[in-house]
CSV table of N, CA and C in Angstrom, one decimal:
chain,number,residue,atom,x,y,z
I,1,MET,N,0.8,-1.2,0.0
I,1,MET,CA,0.0,0.0,0.0
I,1,MET,C,0.9,1.3,0.0
I,2,LYS,N,2.0,1.3,0.8
I,2,LYS,CA,2.8,2.5,0.8
I,2,LYS,C,3.4,2.8,-0.5
I,3,GLU,N,3.5,1.8,-1.4
I,3,GLU,CA,4.0,2.1,-2.8
I,3,GLU,C,3.0,2.6,-3.7
I,4,SER,N,1.7,2.6,-3.3
I,4,SER,CA,0.6,3.0,-4.2
I,4,SER,C,0.8,4.5,-4.6
I,5,VAL,N,0.5,4.8,-5.8
I,5,VAL,CA,0.6,6.2,-6.3
I,5,VAL,C,-0.4,7.0,-5.5
I,6,THR,N,-1.6,6.5,-5.3
I,6,THR,CA,-2.7,7.2,-4.6
I,6,THR,C,-2.2,7.5,-3.2
I,7,TYR,N,-1.7,6.5,-2.5
I,7,TYR,CA,-1.2,6.7,-1.2
I,7,TYR,C,-0.2,7.8,-1.1
I,8,GLN,N,0.8,7.7,-2.0
I,8,GLN,CA,1.9,8.7,-2.0
I,8,GLN,C,1.3,10.1,-2.3
I,9,ALA,N,0.3,10.2,-3.1
I,9,ALA,CA,-0.3,11.5,-3.4
I,9,ALA,C,-1.0,12.1,-2.2
I,10,ILE,N,-1.6,11.2,-1.5
I,10,ILE,CA,-2.3,11.7,-0.2
I,10,ILE,C,-1.3,12.1,0.8
I,11,LEU,N,-0.2,11.4,0.9
I,11,LEU,CA,0.8,11.8,1.9
I,11,LEU,C,1.4,13.2,1.5
I,12,GLU,N,1.7,13.3,0.2
I,12,GLU,CA,2.3,14.6,-0.3
I,12,GLU,C,1.3,15.7,0.0
I,13,GLU,N,0.0,15.5,-0.3
I,13,GLU,CA,-1.0,16.6,0.0
I,13,GLU,C,-1.0,16.9,1.5
I,14,GLY,N,-0.9,15.9,2.3
I,14,GLY,CA,-0.9,16.2,3.8
I,14,GLY,C,0.4,17.0,4.2
I,15,ARG,N,1.5,16.6,3.6
I,15,ARG,CA,2.7,17.4,3.9
I,15,ARG,C,2.6,18.8,3.5
I,16,ALA,N,2.0,19.0,2.3
I,16,ALA,CA,1.8,20.4,1.8
I,16,ALA,C,0.9,21.2,2.7
I,17,GLU,N,-0.2,20.6,3.1
I,17,GLU,CA,-1.2,21.3,4.0
I,17,GLU,C,-0.5,21.6,5.3
I,18,GLU,N,0.3,20.7,5.9
I,18,GLU,CA,0.9,21.0,7.1
I,18,GLU,C,2.0,22.1,7.0
I,19,ALA,N,2.7,22.1,5.9
I,19,ALA,CA,3.7,23.2,5.7
I,19,ALA,C,3.0,24.5,5.5
I,20,GLN,N,1.9,24.5,4.8
I,20,GLN,CA,1.1,25.8,4.7
I,20,GLN,C,0.6,26.3,6.0
I,21,ARG,N,0.1,25.3,6.9
I,21,ARG,CA,-0.4,25.7,8.2
I,21,ARG,C,0.8,26.3,9.1
I,22,ILE,N,1.9,25.7,9.0
I,22,ILE,CA,3.1,26.1,9.8
I,22,ILE,C,3.5,27.5,9.3
I,23,LEU,N,3.6,27.6,8.0
I,23,LEU,CA,4.0,28.9,7.4
I,23,LEU,C,3.0,30.0,7.8
I,24,LEU,N,1.7,29.8,7.8
I,24,LEU,CA,0.8,30.8,8.2
I,24,LEU,C,1.0,31.1,9.7
I,25,SER,N,1.2,30.1,10.5
I,25,SER,CA,1.4,30.4,11.9
I,25,SER,C,2.6,31.2,12.2
I,26,LEU,N,3.8,30.8,11.6
I,26,LEU,CA,5.0,31.6,11.8
I,26,LEU,C,4.9,33.0,11.2
I,27,GLY,N,4.4,33.1,10.0
I,27,GLY,CA,4.2,34.4,9.3
I,27,GLY,C,3.3,35.3,10.1
I,28,THR,N,2.2,34.8,10.7
I,28,THR,CA,1.3,35.6,11.5
I,28,THR,C,2.0,36.1,12.7
I,29,ALA,N,2.8,35.2,13.4
I,29,ALA,CA,3.6,35.7,14.5
I,29,ALA,C,4.6,36.8,14.2
I,30,LEU,N,5.2,36.7,13.0
I,30,LEU,CA,6.2,37.6,12.7
I,30,LEU,C,5.7,38.9,12.0
I,31,PHE,N,4.7,38.7,11.1
I,31,PHE,CA,4.3,39.8,10.2
I,31,PHE,C,2.8,40.3,10.5
I,32,GLY,N,2.1,39.6,11.3
I,32,GLY,CA,0.7,39.9,11.6
I,32,GLY,C,-0.2,39.1,10.6
I,33,LYS,N,-1.5,39.3,10.8
I,33,LYS,CA,-2.5,38.5,10.0
I,33,LYS,C,-2.3,38.8,8.5
I,34,PRO,N,-2.3,37.7,7.8
I,34,PRO,CA,-2.1,37.8,6.3
I,34,PRO,C,-3.4,38.3,5.6
I,35,SER,N,-3.2,39.0,4.5
I,35,SER,CA,-4.3,39.4,3.8
I,35,SER,C,-5.0,38.3,3.0
I,36,VAL,N,-6.1,38.5,2.5
I,36,VAL,CA,-6.8,37.4,1.7
I,36,VAL,C,-5.9,37.0,0.5
I,37,LYS,N,-5.3,38.0,-0.1
I,37,LYS,CA,-4.4,37.8,-1.2
I,37,LYS,C,-3.2,36.9,-0.8
I,38,VAL,N,-2.6,37.1,0.3
I,38,VAL,CA,-1.5,36.3,0.8
I,38,VAL,C,-2.0,34.9,1.1
I,39,ARG,N,-3.2,34.8,1.8
I,39,ARG,CA,-3.7,33.4,2.1
I,39,ARG,C,-4.0,32.7,0.8
I,40,ARG,N,-4.5,33.3,-0.2
I,40,ARG,CA,-4.8,32.6,-1.5
I,40,ARG,C,-3.5,32.2,-2.2
I,41,ALA,N,-2.5,33.1,-2.1
I,41,ALA,CA,-1.2,32.7,-2.7
I,41,ALA,C,-0.6,31.5,-2.0
I,42,LEU,N,-0.6,31.5,-0.7
I,42,LEU,CA,-0.1,30.3,0.1
I,42,LEU,C,-0.9,29.1,-0.2
I,43,ALA,N,-2.2,29.2,-0.3
I,43,ALA,CA,-3.0,28.0,-0.5
I,43,ALA,C,-2.8,27.5,-1.9
I,44,GLY,N,-2.3,28.3,-2.8
I,44,GLY,CA,-2.1,27.8,-4.2
I,44,GLY,C,-0.7,27.1,-4.3
I,45,ILE,N,0.1,27.2,-3.3
I,45,ILE,CA,1.4,26.5,-3.4
I,45,ILE,C,1.3,25.1,-2.8
I,46,THR,N,1.5,24.1,-3.7
I,46,THR,CA,1.3,22.7,-3.3
I,46,THR,C,2.6,22.0,-3.3
I,47,ASP,N,3.7,22.6,-3.9
I,47,ASP,CA,5.0,22.0,-4.0
I,47,ASP,C,5.7,22.0,-2.6
I,48,VAL,N,5.9,20.8,-2.0
I,48,VAL,CA,6.4,20.7,-0.7
I,48,VAL,C,7.8,21.3,-0.6
I,49,GLU,N,8.6,21.1,-1.6
I,49,GLU,CA,10.0,21.7,-1.5
I,49,GLU,C,9.9,23.2,-1.5
I,50,LEU,N,9.0,23.8,-2.3
I,50,LEU,CA,8.9,25.3,-2.3
I,50,LEU,C,8.4,25.8,-0.9
I,51,LEU,N,7.4,25.1,-0.4
I,51,LEU,CA,6.9,25.4,0.9
I,51,LEU,C,8.0,25.3,2.0
I,52,GLU,N,8.8,24.3,1.9
I,52,GLU,CA,9.9,24.2,2.9
I,52,GLU,C,10.9,25.3,2.7
I,53,SER,N,11.2,25.7,1.5
I,53,SER,CA,12.1,26.8,1.3
I,53,SER,C,11.5,28.1,1.9
I,54,LEU,N,10.2,28.3,1.7
I,54,LEU,CA,9.5,29.5,2.3
I,54,LEU,C,9.6,29.4,3.8
I,55,LEU,N,9.5,28.2,4.4
I,55,LEU,CA,9.6,28.1,5.9
I,55,LEU,C,11.0,28.6,6.4
I,56,LEU,N,12.0,28.3,5.6
I,56,LEU,CA,13.4,28.8,5.9
I,56,LEU,C,13.5,30.3,5.7
I,57,ARG,N,12.9,30.7,4.6
I,57,ARG,CA,12.9,32.1,4.3
I,57,ARG,C,12.2,33.0,5.2
I,58,VAL,N,11.1,32.5,5.8
I,58,VAL,CA,10.2,33.4,6.7
I,58,VAL,C,11.0,34.1,7.8
I,59,ILE,N,12.1,33.5,8.3
I,59,ILE,CA,12.9,34.2,9.3
I,59,ILE,C,13.9,35.2,8.8
I,60,GLN,N,14.0,35.2,7.4
I,60,GLN,CA,15.0,36.1,6.8
I,60,GLN,C,14.4,37.4,6.2
I,61,VAL,N,13.0,37.5,6.2
I,61,VAL,CA,12.4,38.6,5.6
I,61,VAL,C,11.6,39.4,6.6
I,62,SER,N,11.0,40.5,6.2
I,62,SER,CA,10.3,41.4,7.2
I,62,SER,C,8.9,41.6,6.9
I,63,SER,N,8.3,40.9,5.9
I,63,SER,CA,6.9,41.0,5.6
I,63,SER,C,6.4,39.9,4.7
I,64,TRP,N,5.1,39.8,4.7
I,64,TRP,CA,4.4,38.8,3.8
I,64,TRP,C,4.8,39.0,2.3
I,65,THR,N,4.9,40.3,2.0
I,65,THR,CA,5.2,40.7,0.6
I,65,THR,C,6.6,40.2,0.2
I,66,ASP,N,7.6,40.5,1.2
I,66,ASP,CA,8.9,40.0,0.9
I,66,ASP,C,9.0,38.5,0.8
I,67,LEU,N,8.3,37.8,1.6
I,67,LEU,CA,8.3,36.4,1.6
I,67,LEU,C,7.8,35.8,0.3
I,68,LEU,N,6.8,36.4,-0.3
I,68,LEU,CA,6.2,35.9,-1.5
I,68,LEU,C,6.8,36.5,-2.8
I,69,THR,N,7.7,37.4,-2.7
I,69,THR,CA,8.3,38.0,-3.8
I,69,THR,C,9.2,37.0,-4.6
I,70,ASP,N,9.1,37.0,-5.9
I,70,ASP,CA,9.9,36.1,-6.7
I,70,ASP,C,9.5,34.7,-6.7
I,71,LEU,N,8.3,34.4,-6.3
I,71,LEU,CA,7.8,33.0,-6.4
I,71,LEU,C,7.7,32.6,-7.8
I,72,PRO,N,8.0,31.3,-8.1
I,72,PRO,CA,7.9,30.8,-9.5
I,72,PRO,C,6.5,30.8,-9.9
């Protein structure tokens, strides 16, 4: 079952959702409540590697705008 494509897709989706949740929590603590535009932008990111890089970047920037600048 762990080798199943569907199972792997579900796991990947769960990892992305958790990374989005953590990113929102950290960003809110650092920058304040995100705008609807920022929430939509984050919700649209499903690539786990990109989300992980944003989690590292969140401590290096000073705003939601800076965090989301230059996204692919």
